[in-house]
mmCIF file of C-alpha atoms in Angstrom:
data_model
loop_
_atom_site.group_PDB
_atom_site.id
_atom_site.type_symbol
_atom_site.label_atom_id
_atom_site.label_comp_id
_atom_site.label_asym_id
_atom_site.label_seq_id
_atom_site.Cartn_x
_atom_site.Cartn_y
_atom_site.Cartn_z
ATOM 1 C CA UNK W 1 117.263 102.393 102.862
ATOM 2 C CA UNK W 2 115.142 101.750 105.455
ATOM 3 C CA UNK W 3 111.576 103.855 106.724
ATOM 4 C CA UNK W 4 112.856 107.172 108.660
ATOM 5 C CA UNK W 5 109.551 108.954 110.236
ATOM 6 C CA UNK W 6 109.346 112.594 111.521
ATOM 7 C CA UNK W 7 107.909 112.434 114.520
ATOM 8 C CA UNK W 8 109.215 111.547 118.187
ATOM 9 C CA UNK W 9 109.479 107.948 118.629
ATOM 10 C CA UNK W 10 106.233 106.672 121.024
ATOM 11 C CA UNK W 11 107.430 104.944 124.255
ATOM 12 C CA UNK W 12 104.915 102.396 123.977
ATOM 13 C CA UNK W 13 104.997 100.058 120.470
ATOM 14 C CA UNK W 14 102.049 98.165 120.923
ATOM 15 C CA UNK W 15 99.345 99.208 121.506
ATOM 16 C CA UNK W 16 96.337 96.911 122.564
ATOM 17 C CA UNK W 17 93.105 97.005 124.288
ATOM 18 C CA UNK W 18 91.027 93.385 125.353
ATOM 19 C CA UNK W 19 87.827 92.934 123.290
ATOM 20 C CA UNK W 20 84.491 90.578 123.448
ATOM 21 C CA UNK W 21 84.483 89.377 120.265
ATOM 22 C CA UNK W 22 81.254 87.977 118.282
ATOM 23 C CA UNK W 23 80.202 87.054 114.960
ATOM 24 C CA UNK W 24 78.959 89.551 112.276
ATOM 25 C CA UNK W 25 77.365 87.955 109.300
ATOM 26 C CA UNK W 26 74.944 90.332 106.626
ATOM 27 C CA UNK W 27 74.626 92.035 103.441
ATOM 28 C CA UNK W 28 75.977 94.881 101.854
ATOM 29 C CA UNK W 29 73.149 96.362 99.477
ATOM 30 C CA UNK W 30 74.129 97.325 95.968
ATOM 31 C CA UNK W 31 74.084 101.151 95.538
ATOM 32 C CA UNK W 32 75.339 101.751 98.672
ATOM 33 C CA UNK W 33 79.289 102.755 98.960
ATOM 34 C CA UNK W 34 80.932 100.523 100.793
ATOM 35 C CA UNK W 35 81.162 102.877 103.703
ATOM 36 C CA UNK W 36 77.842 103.210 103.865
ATOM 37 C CA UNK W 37 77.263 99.446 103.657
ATOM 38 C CA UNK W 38 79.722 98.401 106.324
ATOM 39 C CA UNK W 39 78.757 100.856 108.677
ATOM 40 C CA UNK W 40 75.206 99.868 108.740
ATOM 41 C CA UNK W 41 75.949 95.977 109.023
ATOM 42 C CA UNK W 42 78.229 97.457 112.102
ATOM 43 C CA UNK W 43 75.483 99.415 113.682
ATOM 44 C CA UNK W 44 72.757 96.199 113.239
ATOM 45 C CA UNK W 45 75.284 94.339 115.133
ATOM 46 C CA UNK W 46 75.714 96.954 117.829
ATOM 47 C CA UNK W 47 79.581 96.916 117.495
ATOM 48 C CA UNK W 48 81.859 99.921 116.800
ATOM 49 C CA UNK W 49 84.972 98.322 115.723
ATOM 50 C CA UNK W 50 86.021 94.958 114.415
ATOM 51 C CA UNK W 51 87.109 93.314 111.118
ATOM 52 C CA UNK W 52 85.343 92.527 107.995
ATOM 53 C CA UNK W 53 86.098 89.940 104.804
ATOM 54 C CA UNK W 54 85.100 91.699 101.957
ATOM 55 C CA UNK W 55 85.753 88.710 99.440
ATOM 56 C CA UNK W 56 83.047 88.275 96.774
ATOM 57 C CA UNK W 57 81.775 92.022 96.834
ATOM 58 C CA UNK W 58 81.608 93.445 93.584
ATOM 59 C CA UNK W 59 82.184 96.994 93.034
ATOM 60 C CA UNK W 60 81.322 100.035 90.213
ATOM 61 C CA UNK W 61 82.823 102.424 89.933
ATOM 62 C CA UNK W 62 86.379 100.393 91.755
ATOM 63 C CA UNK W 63 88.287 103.135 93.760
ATOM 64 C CA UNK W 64 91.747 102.419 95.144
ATOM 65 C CA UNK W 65 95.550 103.628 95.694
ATOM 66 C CA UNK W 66 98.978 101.844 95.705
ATOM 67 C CA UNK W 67 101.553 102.613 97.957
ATOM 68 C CA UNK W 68 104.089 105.108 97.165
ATOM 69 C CA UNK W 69 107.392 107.090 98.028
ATOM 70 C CA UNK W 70 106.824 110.510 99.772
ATOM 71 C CA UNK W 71 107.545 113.511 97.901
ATOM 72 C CA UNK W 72 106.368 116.461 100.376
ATOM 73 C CA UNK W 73 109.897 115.861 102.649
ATOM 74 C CA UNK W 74 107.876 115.503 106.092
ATOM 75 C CA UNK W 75 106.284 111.598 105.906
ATOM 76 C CA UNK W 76 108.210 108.298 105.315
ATOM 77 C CA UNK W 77 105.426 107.085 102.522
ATOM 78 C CA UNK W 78 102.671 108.019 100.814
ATOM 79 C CA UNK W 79 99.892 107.539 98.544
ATOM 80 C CA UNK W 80 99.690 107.160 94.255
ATOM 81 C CA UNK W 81 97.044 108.908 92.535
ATOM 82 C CA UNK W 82 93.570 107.220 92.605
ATOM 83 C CA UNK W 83 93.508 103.829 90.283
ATOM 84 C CA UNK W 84 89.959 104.493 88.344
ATOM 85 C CA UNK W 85 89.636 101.184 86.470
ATOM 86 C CA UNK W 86 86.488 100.767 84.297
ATOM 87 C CA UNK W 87 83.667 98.571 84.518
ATOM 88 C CA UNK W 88 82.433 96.115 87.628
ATOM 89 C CA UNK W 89 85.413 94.858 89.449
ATOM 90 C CA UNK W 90 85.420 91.550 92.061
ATOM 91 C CA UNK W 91 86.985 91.711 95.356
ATOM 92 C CA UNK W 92 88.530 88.639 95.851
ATOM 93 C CA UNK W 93 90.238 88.872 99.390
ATOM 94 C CA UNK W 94 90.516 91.683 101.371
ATOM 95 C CA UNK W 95 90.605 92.682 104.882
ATOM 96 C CA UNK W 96 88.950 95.810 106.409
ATOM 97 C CA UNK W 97 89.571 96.885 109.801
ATOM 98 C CA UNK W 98 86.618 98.788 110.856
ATOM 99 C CA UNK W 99 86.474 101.452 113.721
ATOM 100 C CA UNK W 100 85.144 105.574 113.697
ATOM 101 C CA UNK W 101 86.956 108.607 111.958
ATOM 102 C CA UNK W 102 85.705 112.232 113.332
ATOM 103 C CA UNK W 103 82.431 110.452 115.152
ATOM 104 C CA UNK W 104 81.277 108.850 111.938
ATOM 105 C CA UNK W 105 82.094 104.941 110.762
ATOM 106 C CA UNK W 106 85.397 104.690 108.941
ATOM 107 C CA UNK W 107 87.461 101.710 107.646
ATOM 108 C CA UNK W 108 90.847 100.703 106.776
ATOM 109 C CA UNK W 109 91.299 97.762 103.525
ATOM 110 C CA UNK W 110 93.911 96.226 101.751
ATOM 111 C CA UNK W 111 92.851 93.348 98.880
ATOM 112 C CA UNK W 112 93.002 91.806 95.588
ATOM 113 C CA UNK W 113 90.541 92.599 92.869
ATOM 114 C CA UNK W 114 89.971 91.880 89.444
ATOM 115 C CA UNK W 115 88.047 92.976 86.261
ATOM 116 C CA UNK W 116 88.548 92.913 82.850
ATOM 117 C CA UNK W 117 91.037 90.295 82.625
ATOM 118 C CA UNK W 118 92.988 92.303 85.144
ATOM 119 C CA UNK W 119 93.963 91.606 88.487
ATOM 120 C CA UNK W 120 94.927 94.557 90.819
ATOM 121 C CA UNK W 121 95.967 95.153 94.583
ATOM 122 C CA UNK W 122 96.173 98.037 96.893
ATOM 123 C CA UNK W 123 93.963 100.325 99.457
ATOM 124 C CA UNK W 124 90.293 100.294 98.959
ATOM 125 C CA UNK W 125 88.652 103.911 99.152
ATOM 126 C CA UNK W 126 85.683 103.234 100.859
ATOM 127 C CA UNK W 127 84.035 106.452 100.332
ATOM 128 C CA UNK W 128 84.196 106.170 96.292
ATOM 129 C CA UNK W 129 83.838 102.591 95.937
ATOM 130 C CA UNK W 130 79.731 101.746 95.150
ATOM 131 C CA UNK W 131 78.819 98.004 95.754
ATOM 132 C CA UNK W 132 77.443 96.804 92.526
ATOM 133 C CA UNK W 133 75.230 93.639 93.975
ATOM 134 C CA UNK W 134 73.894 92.697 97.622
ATOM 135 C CA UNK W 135 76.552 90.744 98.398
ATOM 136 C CA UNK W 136 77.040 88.032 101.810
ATOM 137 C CA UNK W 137 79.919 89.256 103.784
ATOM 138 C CA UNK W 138 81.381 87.935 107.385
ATOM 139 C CA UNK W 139 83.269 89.512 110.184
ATOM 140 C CA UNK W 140 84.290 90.005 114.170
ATOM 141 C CA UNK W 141 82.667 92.659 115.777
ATOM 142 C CA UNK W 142 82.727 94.296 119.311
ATOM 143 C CA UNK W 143 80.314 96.703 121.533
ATOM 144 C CA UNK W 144 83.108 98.190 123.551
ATOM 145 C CA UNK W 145 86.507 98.283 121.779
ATOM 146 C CA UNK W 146 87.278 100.217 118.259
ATOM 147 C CA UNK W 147 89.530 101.462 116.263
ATOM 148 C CA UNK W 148 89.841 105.340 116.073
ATOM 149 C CA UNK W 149 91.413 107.438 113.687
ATOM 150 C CA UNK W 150 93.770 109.569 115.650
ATOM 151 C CA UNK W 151 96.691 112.131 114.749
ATOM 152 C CA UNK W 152 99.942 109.674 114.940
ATOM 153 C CA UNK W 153 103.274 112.309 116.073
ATOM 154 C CA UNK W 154 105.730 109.500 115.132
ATOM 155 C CA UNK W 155 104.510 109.311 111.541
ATOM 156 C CA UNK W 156 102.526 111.983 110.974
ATOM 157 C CA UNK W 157 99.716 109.994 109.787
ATOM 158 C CA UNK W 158 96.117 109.929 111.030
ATOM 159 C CA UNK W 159 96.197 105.972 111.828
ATOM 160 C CA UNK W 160 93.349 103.656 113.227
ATOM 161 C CA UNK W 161 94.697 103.038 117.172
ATOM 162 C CA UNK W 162 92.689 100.625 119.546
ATOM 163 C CA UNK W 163 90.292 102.525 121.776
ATOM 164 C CA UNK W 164 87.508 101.508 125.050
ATOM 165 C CA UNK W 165 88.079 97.839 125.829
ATOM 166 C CA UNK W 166 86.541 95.579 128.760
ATOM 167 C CA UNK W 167 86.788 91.712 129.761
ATOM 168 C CA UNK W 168 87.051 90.029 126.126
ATOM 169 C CA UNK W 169 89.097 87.609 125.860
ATOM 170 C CA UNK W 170 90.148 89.181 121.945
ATOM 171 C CA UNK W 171 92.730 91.939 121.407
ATOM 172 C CA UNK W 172 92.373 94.989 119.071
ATOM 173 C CA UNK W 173 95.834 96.340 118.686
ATOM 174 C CA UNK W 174 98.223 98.326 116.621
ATOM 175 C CA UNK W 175 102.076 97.199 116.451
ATOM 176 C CA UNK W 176 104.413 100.635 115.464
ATOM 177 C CA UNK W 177 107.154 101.290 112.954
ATOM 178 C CA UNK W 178 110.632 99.073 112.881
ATOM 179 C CA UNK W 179 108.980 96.562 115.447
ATOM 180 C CA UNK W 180 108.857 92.946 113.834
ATOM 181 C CA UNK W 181 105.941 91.299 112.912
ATOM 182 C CA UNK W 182 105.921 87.777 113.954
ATOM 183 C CA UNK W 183 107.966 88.581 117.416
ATOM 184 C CA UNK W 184 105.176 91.808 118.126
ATOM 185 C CA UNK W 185 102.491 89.392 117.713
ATOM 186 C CA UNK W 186 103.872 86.913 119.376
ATOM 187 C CA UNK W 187 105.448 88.437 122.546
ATOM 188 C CA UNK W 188 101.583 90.515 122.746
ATOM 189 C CA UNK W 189 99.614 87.720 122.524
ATOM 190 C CA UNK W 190 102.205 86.235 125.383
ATOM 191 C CA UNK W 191 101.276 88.947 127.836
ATOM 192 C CA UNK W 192 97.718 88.425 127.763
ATOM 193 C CA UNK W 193 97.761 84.398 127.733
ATOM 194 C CA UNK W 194 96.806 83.765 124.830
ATOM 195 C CA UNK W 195 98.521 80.780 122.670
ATOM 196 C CA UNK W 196 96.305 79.589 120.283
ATOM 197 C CA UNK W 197 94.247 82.227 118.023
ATOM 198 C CA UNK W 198 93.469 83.604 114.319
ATOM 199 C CA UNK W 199 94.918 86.859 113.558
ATOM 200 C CA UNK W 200 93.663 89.457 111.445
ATOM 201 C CA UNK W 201 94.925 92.530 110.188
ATOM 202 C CA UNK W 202 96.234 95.357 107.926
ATOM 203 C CA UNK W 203 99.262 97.651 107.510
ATOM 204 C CA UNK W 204 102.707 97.831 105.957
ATOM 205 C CA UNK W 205 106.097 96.346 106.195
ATOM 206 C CA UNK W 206 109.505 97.866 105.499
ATOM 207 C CA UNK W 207 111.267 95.817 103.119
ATOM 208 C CA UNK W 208 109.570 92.109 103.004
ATOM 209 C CA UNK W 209 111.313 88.594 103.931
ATOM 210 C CA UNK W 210 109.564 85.529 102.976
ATOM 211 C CA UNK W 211 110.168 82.355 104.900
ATOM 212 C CA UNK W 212 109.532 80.485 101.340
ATOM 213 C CA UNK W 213 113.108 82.268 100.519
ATOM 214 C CA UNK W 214 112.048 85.065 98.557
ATOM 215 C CA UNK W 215 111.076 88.847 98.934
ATOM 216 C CA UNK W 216 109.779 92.497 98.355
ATOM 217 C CA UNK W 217 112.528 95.514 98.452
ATOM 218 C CA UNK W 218 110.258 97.856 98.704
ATOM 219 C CA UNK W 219 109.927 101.066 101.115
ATOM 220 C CA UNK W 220 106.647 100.948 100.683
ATOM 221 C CA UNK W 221 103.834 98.711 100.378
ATOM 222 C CA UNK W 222 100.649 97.419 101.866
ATOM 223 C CA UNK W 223 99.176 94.274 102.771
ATOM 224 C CA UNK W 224 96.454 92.304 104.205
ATOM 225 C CA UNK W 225 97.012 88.920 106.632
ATOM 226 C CA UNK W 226 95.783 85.678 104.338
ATOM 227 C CA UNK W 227 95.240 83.164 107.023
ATOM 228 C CA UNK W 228 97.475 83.803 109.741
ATOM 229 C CA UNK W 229 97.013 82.093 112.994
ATOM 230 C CA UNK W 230 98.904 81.283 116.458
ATOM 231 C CA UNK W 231 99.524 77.880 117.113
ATOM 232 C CA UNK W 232 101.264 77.331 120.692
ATOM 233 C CA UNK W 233 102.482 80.813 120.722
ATOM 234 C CA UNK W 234 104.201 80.736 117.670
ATOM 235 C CA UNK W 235 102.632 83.044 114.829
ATOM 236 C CA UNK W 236 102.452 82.081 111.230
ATOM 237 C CA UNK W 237 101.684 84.689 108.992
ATOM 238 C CA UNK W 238 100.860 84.804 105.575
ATOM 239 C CA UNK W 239 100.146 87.795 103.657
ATOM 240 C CA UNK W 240 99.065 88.872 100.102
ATOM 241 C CA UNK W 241 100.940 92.174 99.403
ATOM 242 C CA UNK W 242 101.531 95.086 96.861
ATOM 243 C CA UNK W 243 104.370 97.658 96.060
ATOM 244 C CA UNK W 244 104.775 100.980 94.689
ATOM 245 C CA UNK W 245 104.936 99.102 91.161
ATOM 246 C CA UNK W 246 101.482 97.404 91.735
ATOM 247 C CA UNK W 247 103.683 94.045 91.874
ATOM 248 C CA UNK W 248 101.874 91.524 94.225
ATOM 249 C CA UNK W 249 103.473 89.025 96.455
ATOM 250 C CA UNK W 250 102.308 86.108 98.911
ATOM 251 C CA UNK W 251 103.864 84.394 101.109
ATOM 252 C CA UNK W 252 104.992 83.518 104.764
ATOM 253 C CA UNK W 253 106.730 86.354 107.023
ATOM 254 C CA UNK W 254 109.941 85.116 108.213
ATOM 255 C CA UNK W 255 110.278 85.942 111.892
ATOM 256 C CA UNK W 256 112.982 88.858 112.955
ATOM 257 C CA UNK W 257 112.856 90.112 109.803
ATOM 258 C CA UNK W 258 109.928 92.370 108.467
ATOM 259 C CA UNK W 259 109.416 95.527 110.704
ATOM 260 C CA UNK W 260 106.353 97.655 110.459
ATOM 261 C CA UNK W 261 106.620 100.333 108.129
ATOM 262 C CA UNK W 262 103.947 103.024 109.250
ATOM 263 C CA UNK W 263 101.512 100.302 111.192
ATOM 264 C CA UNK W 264 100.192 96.855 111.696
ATOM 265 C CA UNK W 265 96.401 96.813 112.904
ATOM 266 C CA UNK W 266 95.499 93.427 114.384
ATOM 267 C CA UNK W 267 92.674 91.625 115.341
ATOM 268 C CA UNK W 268 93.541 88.492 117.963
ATOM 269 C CA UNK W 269 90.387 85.848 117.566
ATOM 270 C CA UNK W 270 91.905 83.380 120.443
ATOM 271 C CA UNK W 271 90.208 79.729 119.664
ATOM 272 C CA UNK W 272 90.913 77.422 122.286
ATOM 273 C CA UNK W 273 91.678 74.844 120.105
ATOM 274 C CA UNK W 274 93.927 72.037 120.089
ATOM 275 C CA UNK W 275 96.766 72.173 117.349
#
C-alpha cells in the first residue's frame, strides 16, 4: 500500500527559492525550550530561515512523537501520542529546519537521542523540549529566504514551504509526495547549476530502499539526511530513520526508488569543490 493524500495534486513538485547562505555558530542557554533557544541564535544572526545541527544538546524534560498511521479517514499519516521519557536525554544527531509559523519562529526536527541506557528516534517538539545545559550548536542561515508554515491542499498538512529568496547561490526547497528522492534532488539542483553541494534536510519517505540492499516497509516514517552531498550532479544520500514501531534504520537511498511521503525539506549548501 502505498501513501494516498486528500487533497488535489499541486502542479508544481518542487518547490525552491535561491538563498545567500552563511554560517550560524552559538549557544543555546539551558532553561530555555529549544524554541526559544533557536529562535534567538536565528534573530542574533539576522536570518529567518535556515538549518540547524542540534547534536550534543541535552534536553529535560525530552518531548517527541513517532510517526504513525492515520485514523481520522482524511490524512495519509499521522502522529503517536507524545513519548515523555524521564530524566536528561542527549541529542545525538538531528536536523532542524528552521523558518516562521503564524509570524513567530518555528522549527521542523527529526534525530536520535538517548538516555537511560535507551536510544530513541522521532520528531522533536520544540515547544516542550527544555535544554538542560548551554550547549555549542552550528548551522546555515539566511536574511531573505525561509521556511513558512503554510496550509498544504494536497496533504492536508500545515508543512514548512520555501518563501522570499534573492541572488544566493543556496536553495531552500521542498520536494512533494510520490516524487523520488535522489532524482528530485538531483534534476533541482540541475536547473539551477549547481553540481557539487551538501544537502540538508527533513521529511518522510513512502516505503524505504536502501542501496546497501536492505529496507523499511513502512507507510510512515520520518527521517533526517546524515551526510548527504552532490558530487558531479549525482546525489548520495544517507539518512538515519524511524517507523511507526520506533525501529531505526540507516543507510543509503537507492535512486528511483523512495518517493516522498508527505515532504522532503532541503537545504542545498553548493561548495565549489573538487571531488
Amino acid at each position: 500500500m502505498s501513501m494516498v493524500h486528500p487533497g488535489p495534486r499541486a502542479a508544481e513538485r518542487v518547490q525552491a527559492r535561491r538563498a545567500a547562505l552563511r554560517p550560524i555558530h552559538g549557544r543555546l542557554r539551558a532553561g530555555q525550550t529549544v524554541m526559544q533557544a533557536v529562535g534567538d541564535l536565528f534573530a542574533a544572526h539576522g536570518c529567518k530561515g535556515g538549518v540547524l545541527s542540534l547534536a550534543g544538546v541535552r534536553c529535560e524534560p525530552m518531548r517527541y512523537v513517532l510517526p504513525a498511521l492515520s485514523t481520522d479517514g482524511l490524512h495519509a499519516a499521522w502522529y503517536s501520542a507524545t513519548h515523555a521519557p524521564a530524566g536528561r536525554w542527549t541529542i545525538d544527531s538531528a536536523t532542524a529546519s528552521v523558518g516562521r509559523k503564524d509570524g513567530a519562529p518555528f522549527l521542523h526536527c527529526h534525530g536520535i537521542w538517548s538516555g537511560g541506557g535507551d536510544t530513541a528516534m522521532g520528531h522533536l517538539l520544540p515547544l516542550d523540549c527544555v535544554i538542560a545545559e548551554d550547549a555549542a550548536v552550528s548551522g546555515l542561515g539566511a536574511a531573505e529566504t525561509w521556511f513558512e508554515a503554510l496550509p498544504d491542499p494536497e496533504t492536508a498538512f500545515t508543512l514548512f514551504a520555501p518563501q522570499g529568496g534573492g541572488d544566493g547561490p543556496g536553495l531552500f526547497a521542498r520536494i512533494l509526495p510520490g516524487e523520488d528522492v535522489v532524482a528530485g534532488i538531483e534534476s533541482l539542483a540541475a536547473r539551477h547549476g549547481i553540481a557539487t553541494a551538501r544537502l540538508h534536510g527533513v521529511g518522510s519517505i513512502d516505503h524505504i530502499r536502501f542501496a546497501e540492499g536492505h529496507r523499511m516497509d513502512c507507510l510512515a516514517t520520518e527521517l533526517h539526511l546524515d551526510g548527504a552531498r552532490l558530487v558531479q550532479g549525482a546525489a548520495h544520500v544517507p539518512i538515519e530513520v524511524v517507523d511507526i514501531h520506533g525501529h531505526i534504520a540507516r543507510g543509503t537511498l537507492e535512486r528511483g526508488a523512495n518517493p516522498v511521503g508527505v515532504t522532503l525539506e532541503l537545504i542545498i549548501e553548493p561548495t565549489g569543490e573538487t571531488p
